[in-house]
PDB file of C-alpha atoms in Angstrom:
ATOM      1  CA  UNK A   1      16.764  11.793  -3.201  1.00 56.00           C
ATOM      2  CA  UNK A   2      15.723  12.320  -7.021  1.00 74.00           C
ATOM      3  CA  UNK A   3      13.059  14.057  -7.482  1.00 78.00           C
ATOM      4  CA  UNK A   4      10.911  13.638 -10.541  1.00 79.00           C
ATOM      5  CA  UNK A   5      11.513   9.739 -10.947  1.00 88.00           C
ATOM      6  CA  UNK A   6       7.696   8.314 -10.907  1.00 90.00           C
ATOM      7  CA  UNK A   7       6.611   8.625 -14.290  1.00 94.00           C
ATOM      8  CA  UNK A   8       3.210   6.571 -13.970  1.00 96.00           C
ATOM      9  CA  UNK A   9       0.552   7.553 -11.306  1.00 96.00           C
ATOM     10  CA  UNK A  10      -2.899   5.425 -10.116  1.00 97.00           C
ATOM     11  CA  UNK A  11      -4.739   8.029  -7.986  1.00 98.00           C
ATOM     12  CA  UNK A  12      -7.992   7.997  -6.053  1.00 97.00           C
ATOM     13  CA  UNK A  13     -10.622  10.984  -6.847  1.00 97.00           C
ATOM     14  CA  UNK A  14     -13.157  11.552  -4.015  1.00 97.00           C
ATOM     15  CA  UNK A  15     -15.308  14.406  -3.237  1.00 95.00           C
ATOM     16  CA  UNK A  16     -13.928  16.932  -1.386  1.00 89.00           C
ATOM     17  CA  UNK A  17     -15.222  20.262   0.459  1.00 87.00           C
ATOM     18  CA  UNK A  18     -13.864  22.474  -2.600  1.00 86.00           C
ATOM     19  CA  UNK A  19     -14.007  19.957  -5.068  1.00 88.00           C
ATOM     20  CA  UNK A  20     -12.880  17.070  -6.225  1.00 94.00           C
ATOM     21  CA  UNK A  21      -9.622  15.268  -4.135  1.00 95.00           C
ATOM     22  CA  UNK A  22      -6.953  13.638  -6.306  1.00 96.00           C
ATOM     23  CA  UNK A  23      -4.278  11.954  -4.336  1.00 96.00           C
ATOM     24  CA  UNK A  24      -3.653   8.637  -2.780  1.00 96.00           C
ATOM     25  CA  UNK A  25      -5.112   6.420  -0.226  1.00 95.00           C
ATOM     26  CA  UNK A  26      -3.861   6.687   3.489  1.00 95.00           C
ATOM     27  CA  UNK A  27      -3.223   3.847   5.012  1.00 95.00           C
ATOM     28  CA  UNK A  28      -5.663   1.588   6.008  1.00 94.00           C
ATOM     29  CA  UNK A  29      -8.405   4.180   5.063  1.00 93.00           C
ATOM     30  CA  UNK A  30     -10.608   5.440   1.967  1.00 90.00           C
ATOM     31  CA  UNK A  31      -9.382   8.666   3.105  1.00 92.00           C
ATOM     32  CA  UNK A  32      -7.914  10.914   0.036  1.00 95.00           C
ATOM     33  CA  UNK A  33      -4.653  12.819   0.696  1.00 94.00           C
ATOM     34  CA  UNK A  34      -3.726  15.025  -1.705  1.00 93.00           C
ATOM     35  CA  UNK A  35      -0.287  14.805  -4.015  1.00 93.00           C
ATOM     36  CA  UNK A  36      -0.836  17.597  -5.963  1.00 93.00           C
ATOM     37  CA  UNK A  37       3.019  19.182  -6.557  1.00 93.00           C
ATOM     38  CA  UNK A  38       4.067  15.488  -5.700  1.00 93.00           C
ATOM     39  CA  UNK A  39       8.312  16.101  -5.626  1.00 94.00           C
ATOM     40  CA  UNK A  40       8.420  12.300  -6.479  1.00 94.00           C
ATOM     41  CA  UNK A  41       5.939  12.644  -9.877  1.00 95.00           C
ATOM     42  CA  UNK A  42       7.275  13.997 -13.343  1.00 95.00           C
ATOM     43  CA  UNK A  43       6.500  17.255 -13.528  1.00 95.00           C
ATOM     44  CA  UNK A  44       4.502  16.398 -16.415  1.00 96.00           C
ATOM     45  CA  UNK A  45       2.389  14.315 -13.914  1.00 96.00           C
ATOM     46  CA  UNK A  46       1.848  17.740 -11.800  1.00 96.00           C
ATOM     47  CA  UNK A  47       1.046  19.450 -14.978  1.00 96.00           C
ATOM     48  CA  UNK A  48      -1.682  17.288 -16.010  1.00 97.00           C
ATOM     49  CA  UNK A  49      -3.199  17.276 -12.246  1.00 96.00           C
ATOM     50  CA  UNK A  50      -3.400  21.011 -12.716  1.00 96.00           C
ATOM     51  CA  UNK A  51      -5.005  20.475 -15.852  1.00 95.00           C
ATOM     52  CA  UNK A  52      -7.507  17.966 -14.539  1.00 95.00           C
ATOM     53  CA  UNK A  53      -8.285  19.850 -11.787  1.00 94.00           C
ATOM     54  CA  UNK A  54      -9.046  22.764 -13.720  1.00 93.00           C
ATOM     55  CA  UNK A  55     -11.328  21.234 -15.632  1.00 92.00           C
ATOM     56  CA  UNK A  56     -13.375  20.123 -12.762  1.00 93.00           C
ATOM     57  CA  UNK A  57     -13.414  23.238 -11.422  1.00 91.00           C
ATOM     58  CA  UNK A  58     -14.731  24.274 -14.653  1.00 91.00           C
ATOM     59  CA  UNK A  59     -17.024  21.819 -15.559  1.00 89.00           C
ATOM     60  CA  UNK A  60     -18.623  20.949 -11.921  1.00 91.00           C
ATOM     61  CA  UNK A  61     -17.477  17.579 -12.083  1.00 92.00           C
ATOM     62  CA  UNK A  62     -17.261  16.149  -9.178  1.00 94.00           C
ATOM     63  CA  UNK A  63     -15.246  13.585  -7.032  1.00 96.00           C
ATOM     64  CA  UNK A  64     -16.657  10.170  -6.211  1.00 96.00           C
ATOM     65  CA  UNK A  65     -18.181  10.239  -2.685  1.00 95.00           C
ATOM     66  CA  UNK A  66     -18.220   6.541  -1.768  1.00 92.00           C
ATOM     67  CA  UNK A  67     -20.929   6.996   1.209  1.00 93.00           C
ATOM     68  CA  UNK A  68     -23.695   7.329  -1.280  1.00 93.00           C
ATOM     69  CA  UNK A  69     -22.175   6.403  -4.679  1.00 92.00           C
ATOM     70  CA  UNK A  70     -22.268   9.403  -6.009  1.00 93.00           C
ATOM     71  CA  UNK A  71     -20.397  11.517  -7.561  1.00 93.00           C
ATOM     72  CA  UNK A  72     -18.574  11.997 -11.215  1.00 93.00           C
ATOM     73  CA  UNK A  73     -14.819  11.065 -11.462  1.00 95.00           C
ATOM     74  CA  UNK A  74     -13.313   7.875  -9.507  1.00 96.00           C
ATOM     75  CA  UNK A  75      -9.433   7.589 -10.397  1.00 97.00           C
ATOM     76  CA  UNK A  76      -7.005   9.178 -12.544  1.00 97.00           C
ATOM     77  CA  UNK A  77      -4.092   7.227 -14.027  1.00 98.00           C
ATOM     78  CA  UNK A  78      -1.469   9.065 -15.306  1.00 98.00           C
ATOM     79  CA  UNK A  79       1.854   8.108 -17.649  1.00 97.00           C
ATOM     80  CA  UNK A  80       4.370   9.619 -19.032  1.00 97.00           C
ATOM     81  CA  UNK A  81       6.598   9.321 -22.223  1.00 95.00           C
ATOM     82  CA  UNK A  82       9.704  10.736 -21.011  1.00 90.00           C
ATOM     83  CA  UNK A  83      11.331  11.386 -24.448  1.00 93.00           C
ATOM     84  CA  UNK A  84       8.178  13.527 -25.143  1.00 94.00           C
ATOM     85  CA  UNK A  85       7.048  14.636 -21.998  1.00 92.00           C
ATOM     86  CA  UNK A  86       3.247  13.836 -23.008  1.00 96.00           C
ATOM     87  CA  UNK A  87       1.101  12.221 -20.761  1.00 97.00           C
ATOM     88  CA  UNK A  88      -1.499   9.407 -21.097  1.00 97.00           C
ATOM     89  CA  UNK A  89      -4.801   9.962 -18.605  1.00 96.00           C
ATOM     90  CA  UNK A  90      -6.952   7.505 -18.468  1.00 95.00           C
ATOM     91  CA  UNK A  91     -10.185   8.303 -16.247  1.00 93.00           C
ATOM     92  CA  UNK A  92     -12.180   6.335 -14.254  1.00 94.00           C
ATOM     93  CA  UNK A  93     -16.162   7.611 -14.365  1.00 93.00           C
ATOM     94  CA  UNK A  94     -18.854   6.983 -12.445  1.00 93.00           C
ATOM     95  CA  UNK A  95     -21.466   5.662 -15.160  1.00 86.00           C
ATOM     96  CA  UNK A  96     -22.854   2.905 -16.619  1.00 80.00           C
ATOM     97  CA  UNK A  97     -23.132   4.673 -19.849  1.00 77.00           C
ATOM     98  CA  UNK A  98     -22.265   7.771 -21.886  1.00 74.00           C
ATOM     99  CA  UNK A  99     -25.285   8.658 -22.211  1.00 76.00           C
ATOM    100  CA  UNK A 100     -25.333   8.368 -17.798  1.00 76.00           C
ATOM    101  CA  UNK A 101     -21.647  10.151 -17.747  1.00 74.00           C
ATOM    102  CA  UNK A 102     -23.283  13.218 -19.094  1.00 70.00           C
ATOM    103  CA  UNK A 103     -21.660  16.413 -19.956  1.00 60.00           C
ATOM    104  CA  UNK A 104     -18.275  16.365 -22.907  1.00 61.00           C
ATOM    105  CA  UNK A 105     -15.523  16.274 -20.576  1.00 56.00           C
ATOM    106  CA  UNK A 106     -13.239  17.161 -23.454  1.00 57.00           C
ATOM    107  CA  UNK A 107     -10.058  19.299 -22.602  1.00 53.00           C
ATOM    108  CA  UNK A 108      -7.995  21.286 -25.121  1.00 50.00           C
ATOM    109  CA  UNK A 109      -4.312  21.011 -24.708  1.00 53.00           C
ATOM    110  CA  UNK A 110      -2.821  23.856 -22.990  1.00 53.00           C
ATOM    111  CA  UNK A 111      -0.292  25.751 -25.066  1.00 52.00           C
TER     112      UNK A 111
END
């Protein structure tokens, strides 16, 4: 099989024991399975997971914990431009407001 062929990614964020879980659904569940290093995702998909999870390493930000609605970041959806290899991320929060989101969540772009 190819590897490398998804270049778009909707991904579920939950709270995890050593920090925030990004990955998909399995079935049947609200349980979180990581896909970080996903064989099936553009690299530039793994890339930007890294990225993302560095950051909420970094910042403290955590994953959505759905027993008590808490909890910072929700989903991640990634694409990529394949001619360019530069990804869009578009991040679900947990907020009503900015003001309620808190903290810049701003990320340089890694060299």
């Amino acid at each position: 099989s190819k590897e490398g062929w998804r270049s778009s990614a909707k991904l579920a964020v939950r709270a995890g024991s050593g920090g925030p879980k990004i990955g998909l659904f399995l079935p049947k569940s609200h349980e979180v399975i990581s896909v970080m290093g996903c064989s099936a995702h553009h690299p530039a998909i793994n890339r930007a997971l890294e990225v993302i999870m560095s950051a909420c390493k970094a910042r403290k930000i955590r994953g959505y914990d759905e027993h008590n609605g808490t909890g910072d970041l929700r989903y991640v959806k990634l694409d990529v431009q394949r001619s360019t290899e530069l990804v869009q991320a578009t991040l679900v929060w947990n907020a009503g407001s900015l003001e309620e989101a808190g903290q810049d969540v701003t990320v340089a772009k890694p060299d």
